[in-house]
XYZ file of C-alpha atoms in Angstrom:
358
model
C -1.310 -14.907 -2.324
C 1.086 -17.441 -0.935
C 2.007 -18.087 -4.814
C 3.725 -15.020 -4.890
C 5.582 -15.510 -1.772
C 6.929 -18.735 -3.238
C 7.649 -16.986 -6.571
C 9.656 -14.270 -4.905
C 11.294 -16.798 -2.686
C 12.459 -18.892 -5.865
C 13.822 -15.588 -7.390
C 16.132 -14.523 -4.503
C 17.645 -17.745 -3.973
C 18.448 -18.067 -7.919
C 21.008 -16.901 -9.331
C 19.362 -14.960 -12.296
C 21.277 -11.493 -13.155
C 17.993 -9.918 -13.848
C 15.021 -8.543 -11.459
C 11.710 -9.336 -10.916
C 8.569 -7.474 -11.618
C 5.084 -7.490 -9.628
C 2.561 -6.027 -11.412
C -1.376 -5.352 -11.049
C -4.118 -2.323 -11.268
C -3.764 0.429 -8.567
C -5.803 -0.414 -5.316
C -5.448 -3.962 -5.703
C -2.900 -4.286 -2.618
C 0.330 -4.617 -4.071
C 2.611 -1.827 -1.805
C 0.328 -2.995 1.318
C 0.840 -6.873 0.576
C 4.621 -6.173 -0.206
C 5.516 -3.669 3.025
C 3.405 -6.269 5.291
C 3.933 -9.868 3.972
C 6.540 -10.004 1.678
C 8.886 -7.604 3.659
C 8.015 -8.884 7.187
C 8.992 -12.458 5.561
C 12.171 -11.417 4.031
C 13.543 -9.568 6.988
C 12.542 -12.609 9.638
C 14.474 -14.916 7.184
C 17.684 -12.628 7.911
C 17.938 -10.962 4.144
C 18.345 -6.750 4.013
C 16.047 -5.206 2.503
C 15.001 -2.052 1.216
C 12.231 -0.026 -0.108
C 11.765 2.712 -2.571
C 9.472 4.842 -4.710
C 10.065 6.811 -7.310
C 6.672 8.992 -7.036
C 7.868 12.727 -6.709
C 11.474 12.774 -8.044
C 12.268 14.633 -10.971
C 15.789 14.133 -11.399
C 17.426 10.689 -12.116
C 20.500 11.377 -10.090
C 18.322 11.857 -6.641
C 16.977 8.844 -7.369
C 20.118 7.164 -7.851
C 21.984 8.941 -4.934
C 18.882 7.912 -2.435
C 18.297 4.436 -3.341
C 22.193 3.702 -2.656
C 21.921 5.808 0.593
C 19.102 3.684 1.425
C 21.032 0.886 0.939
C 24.239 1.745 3.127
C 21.391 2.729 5.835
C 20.202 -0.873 5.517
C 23.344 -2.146 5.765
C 24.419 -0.063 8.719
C 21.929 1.370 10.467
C 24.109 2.581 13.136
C 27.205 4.413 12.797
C 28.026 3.109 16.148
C 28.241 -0.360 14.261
C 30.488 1.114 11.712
C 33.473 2.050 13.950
C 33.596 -1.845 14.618
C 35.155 -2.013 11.518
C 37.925 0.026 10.254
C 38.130 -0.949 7.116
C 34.399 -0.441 6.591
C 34.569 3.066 8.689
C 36.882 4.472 5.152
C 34.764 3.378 2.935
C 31.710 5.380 4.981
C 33.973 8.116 4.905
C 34.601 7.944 1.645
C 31.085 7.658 0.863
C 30.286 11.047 3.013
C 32.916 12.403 0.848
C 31.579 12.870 -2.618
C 28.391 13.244 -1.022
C 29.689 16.857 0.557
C 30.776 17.863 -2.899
C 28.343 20.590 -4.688
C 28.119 17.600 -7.242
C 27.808 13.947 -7.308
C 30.603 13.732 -9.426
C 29.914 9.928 -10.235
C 27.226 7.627 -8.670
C 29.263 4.465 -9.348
C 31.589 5.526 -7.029
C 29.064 5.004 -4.296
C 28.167 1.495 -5.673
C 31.512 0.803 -5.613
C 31.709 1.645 -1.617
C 28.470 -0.454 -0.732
C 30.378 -3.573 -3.052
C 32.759 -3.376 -0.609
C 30.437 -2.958 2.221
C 28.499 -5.861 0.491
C 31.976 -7.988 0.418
C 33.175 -7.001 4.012
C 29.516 -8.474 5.017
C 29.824 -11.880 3.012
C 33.846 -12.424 4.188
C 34.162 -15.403 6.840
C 34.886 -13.475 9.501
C 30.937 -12.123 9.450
C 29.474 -15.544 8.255
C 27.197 -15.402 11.402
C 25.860 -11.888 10.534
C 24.441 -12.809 6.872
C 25.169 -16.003 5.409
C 25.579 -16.907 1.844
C 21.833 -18.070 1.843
C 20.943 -14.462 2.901
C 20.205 -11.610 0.058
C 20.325 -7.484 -0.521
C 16.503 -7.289 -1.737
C 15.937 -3.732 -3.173
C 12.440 -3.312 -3.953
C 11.325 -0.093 -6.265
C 7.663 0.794 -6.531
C 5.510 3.089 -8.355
C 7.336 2.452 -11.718
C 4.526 4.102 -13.809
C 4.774 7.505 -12.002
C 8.501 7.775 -13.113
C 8.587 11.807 -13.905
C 8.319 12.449 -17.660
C 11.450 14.235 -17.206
C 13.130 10.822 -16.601
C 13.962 8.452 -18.904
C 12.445 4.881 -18.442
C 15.355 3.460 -20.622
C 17.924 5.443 -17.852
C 16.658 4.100 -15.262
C 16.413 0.485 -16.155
C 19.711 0.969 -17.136
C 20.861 2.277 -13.787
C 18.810 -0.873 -11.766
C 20.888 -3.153 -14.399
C 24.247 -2.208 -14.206
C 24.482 -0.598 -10.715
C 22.007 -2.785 -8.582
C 21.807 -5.969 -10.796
C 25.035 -6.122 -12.204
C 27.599 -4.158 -9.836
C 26.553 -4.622 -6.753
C 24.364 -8.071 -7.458
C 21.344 -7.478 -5.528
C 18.066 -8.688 -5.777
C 15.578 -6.491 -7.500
C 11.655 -6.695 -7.517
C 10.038 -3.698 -9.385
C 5.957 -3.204 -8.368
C 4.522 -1.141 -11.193
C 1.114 -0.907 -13.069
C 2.138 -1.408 -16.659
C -1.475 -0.404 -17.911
C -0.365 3.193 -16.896
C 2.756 3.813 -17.891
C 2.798 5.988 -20.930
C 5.531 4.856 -22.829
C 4.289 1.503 -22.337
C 6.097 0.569 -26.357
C 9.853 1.430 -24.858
C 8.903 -0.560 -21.760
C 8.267 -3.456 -23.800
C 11.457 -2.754 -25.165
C 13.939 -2.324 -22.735
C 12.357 -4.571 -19.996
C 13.454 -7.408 -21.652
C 16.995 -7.067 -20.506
C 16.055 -6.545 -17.242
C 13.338 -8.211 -16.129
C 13.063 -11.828 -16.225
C 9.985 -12.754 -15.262
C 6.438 -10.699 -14.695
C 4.095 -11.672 -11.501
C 0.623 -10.841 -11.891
C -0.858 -9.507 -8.764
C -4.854 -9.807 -8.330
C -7.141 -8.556 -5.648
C -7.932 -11.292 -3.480
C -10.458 -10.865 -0.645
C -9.159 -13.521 1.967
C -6.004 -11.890 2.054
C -7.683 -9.011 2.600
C -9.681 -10.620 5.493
C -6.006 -11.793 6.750
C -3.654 -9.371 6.947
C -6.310 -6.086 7.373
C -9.169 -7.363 8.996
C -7.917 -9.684 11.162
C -5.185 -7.623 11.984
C -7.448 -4.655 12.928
C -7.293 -3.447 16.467
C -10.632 -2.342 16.283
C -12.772 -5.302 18.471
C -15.539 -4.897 15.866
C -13.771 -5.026 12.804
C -11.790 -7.593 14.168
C -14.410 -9.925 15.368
C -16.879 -9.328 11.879
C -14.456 -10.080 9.664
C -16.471 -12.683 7.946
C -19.368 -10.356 7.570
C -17.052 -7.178 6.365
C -15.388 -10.070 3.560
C -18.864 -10.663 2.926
C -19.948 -7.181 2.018
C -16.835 -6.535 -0.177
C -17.252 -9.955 -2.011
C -20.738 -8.469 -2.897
C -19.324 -4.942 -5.147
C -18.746 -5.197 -8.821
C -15.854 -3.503 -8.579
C -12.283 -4.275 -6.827
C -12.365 -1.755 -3.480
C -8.872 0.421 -3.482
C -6.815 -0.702 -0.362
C -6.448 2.642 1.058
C -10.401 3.523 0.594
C -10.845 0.167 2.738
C -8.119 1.446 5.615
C -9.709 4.907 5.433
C -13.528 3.218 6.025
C -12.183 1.217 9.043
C -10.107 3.922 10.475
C -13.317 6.519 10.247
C -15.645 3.750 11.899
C -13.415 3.512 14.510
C -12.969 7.228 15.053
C -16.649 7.164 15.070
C -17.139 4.240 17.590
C -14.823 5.990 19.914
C -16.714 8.904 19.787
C -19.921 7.235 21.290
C -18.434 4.138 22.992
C -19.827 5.517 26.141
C -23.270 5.778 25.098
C -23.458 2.589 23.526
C -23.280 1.321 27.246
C -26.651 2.412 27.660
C -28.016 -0.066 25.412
C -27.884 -3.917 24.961
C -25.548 -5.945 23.066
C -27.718 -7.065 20.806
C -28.898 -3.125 19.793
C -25.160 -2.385 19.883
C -24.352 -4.838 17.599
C -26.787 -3.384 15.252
C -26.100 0.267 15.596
C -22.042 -0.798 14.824
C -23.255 -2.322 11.771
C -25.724 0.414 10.692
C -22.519 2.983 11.320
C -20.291 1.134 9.752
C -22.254 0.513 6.515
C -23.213 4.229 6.266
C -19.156 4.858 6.449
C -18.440 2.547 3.626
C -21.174 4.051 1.434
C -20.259 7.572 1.963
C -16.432 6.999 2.244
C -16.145 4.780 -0.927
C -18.371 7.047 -2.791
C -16.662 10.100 -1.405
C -12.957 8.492 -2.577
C -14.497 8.225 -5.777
C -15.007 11.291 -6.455
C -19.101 10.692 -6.832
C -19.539 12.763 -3.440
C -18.206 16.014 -2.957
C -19.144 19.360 -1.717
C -20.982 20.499 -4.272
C -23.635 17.953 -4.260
C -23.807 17.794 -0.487
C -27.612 18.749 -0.448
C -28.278 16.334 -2.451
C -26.486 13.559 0.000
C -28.262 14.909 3.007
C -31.789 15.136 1.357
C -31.125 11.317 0.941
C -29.976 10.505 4.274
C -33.008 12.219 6.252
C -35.381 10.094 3.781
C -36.325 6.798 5.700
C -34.543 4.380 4.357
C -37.172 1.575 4.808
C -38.945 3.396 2.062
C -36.194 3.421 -0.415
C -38.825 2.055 -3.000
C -41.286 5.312 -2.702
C -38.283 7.403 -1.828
C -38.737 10.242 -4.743
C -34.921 9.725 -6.382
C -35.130 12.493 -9.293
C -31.052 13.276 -8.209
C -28.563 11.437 -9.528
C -26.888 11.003 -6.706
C -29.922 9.481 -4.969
C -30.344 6.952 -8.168
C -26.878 6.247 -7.662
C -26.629 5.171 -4.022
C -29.637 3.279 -4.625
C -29.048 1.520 -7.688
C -25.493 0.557 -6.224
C -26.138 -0.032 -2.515
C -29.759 -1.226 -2.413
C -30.501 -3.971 -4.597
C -31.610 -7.581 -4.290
C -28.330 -8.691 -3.989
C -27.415 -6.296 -0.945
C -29.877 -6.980 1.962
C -27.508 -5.982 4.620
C -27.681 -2.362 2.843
C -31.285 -1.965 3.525
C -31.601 -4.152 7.084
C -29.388 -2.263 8.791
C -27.919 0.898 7.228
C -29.613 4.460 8.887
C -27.654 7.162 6.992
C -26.708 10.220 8.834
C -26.210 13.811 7.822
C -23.640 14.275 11.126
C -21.329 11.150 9.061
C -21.787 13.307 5.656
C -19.900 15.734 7.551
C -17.867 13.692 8.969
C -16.527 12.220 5.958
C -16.481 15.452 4.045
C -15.226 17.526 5.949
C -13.525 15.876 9.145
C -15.897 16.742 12.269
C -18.822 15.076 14.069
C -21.592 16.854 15.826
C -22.471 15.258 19.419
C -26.181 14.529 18.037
């Protein structure tokens, strides 16, 4: 993924009036590559920056009004800073101002206080607190779960002449294109604001990188090659969150009976981590999917008492049985059937958030 670093890189540094959009399928890792790679990166180099999503507003103007708030808090993030500067401390004021009226009589008034927020910054006298090779980098997210009661067209148009133009920020919008509805104006109207479109792919060894080896969890952590391994073997792309839900149940779960795992050796440890964790990525991933549920719970626990060494006399007339083995215990998945022991106590676990002591 280092491509899109670069790519990103060569946008903030040029001098393009337009912004730049990251797109891809949900679940392929854009938000968590963007809050903690592409952010991280941005902020060590010295540059502001700021993130927002526009998933649960309804009303343009909130959107408007919190993104520019967002900014000013990324500029200062202490008032305490502010009163170092007097000049600065009216325009806060001023800012706080329309604010306190029952109506935001005019969002460009705010823009106008942050340019000179933005220009106080950039003068001379503050060359050692961001210097000209330093940017504003506002990035917006969720693009295709803009409320139907906004207008796309609107709020391009307030990301080109408030953030692009006015104020002359950097932009990067991270959106799924395949889902927004009014995919024909999009076509339409991103042309005069978006320059250029990055195409964002699931990619496994970042996944091994910045999740798995970042894991605190010893065993997740230390097995990374072997956890790659297993999701390099689906047919389908793994959601990001379903992945940080599986390692954050397994380690729940290993916490639960790190004491009894004492009892045994490390090489029967090792193999009871791997059985566990295996039967949480079956029955979380299928639970995420929707394939699990309550209502078919019998069914699920009829399958885990069956010995799975069996699986080939195991009498599957549910299709929930056929599915689990069709998907998890084929030729191609060995580890499935070495090492996985499924358990009724993680059914419940996964459902419905407890674990019996058995």
């Amino acid at each position: 993924m280092e491509y899109v670093q670069d790519i990103i890189e060569n946008y903030r540094t040029s001098e393009v009036p337009y912004a730049l959009q990251i797109d891809g399928d949900w679940g392929v890792g854009k938000t968590y590559y963007i809050k903690n790679q592409v952010m991280k990166s941005l902020k060590e180099q010295g540059n502001f920056t700021v993130y927002f999503s526009v998933y649960g507003y309804d009303s343009l103007k909130q959107i408007q009004q919190d993104i520019l708030l967002k900014i000013i808090t990324e500029l200062y993030p202490s008032r305490k800073l502010l009163s170092r500067f007097s000049d600065i401390n009216k325009g806060w004021y001023k800012i706080l101002k329309i604010l306190r009226e029952s109506k935001l009589q005019s969002i460009s008034l705010i823009s106008d206080s942050i340019l000179e927020m933005i220009s106080h910054i950039y003068s001379p006298k503050n060359s050692d607190k961001l210097g000209k090779d330093k940017s504003l980098v506002i990035i917006i997210d969720d693009l295709e779960r803009l409320s139907d009661k906004i207008e796309l067209s609107d709020f391009l148009g307030f990301i080109g002449t408030e953030l692009l133009e006015k104020i002359k920020c950097k932009v990067i919008i991270v959106s799924n294109s395949a889902e927004i509805e009014k995919s024909k104006d999009f076509e339409k109207v991103k042309e005069k604001i978006i320059y250029r479109t990055v195409k964002f792919k699931y990619d496994v060894s970042v996944i091994e990188e910045m999740i798995l080896n970042e894991s605190s969890n010893k065993f997740i952590k230390e097995n990374r090659d072997w956890i790659t391994s297993i999701l390099e073997s689906r047919k389908e792309t793994l959601n990001i969150r379903t992945l940080l839900t599986i390692i954050d149940n397994y380690s729940l779960v290993e916490n639960q009976f790190s004491r009894k795992f004492k009892s045994f050796e490390s090489e029967k440890i090792f193999k009871i981590k791997k059985s566990l964790f295996l039967n949480i990525y079956v029955i979380t991933s299928e639970y995420k999917l929707g394939v699990i549920n309550e209502s078919n719970l019998d069914q699920l626990n009829s399958f885990s008492k069956a010995n799975i060494y069996y699986l080939d006399f195991f009498n599957a007339d549910e299709n929930l049985s056929k599915t689990l083995i069709k998907k998890y215990h084929d030729s191609k998945k060995p580890e499935f059937d070495d090492y996985t022991f499924y358990s009724t106590e993680i059914n419940n676990f996964i459902l419905f958030g407890y674990l019996e002591s058995n």
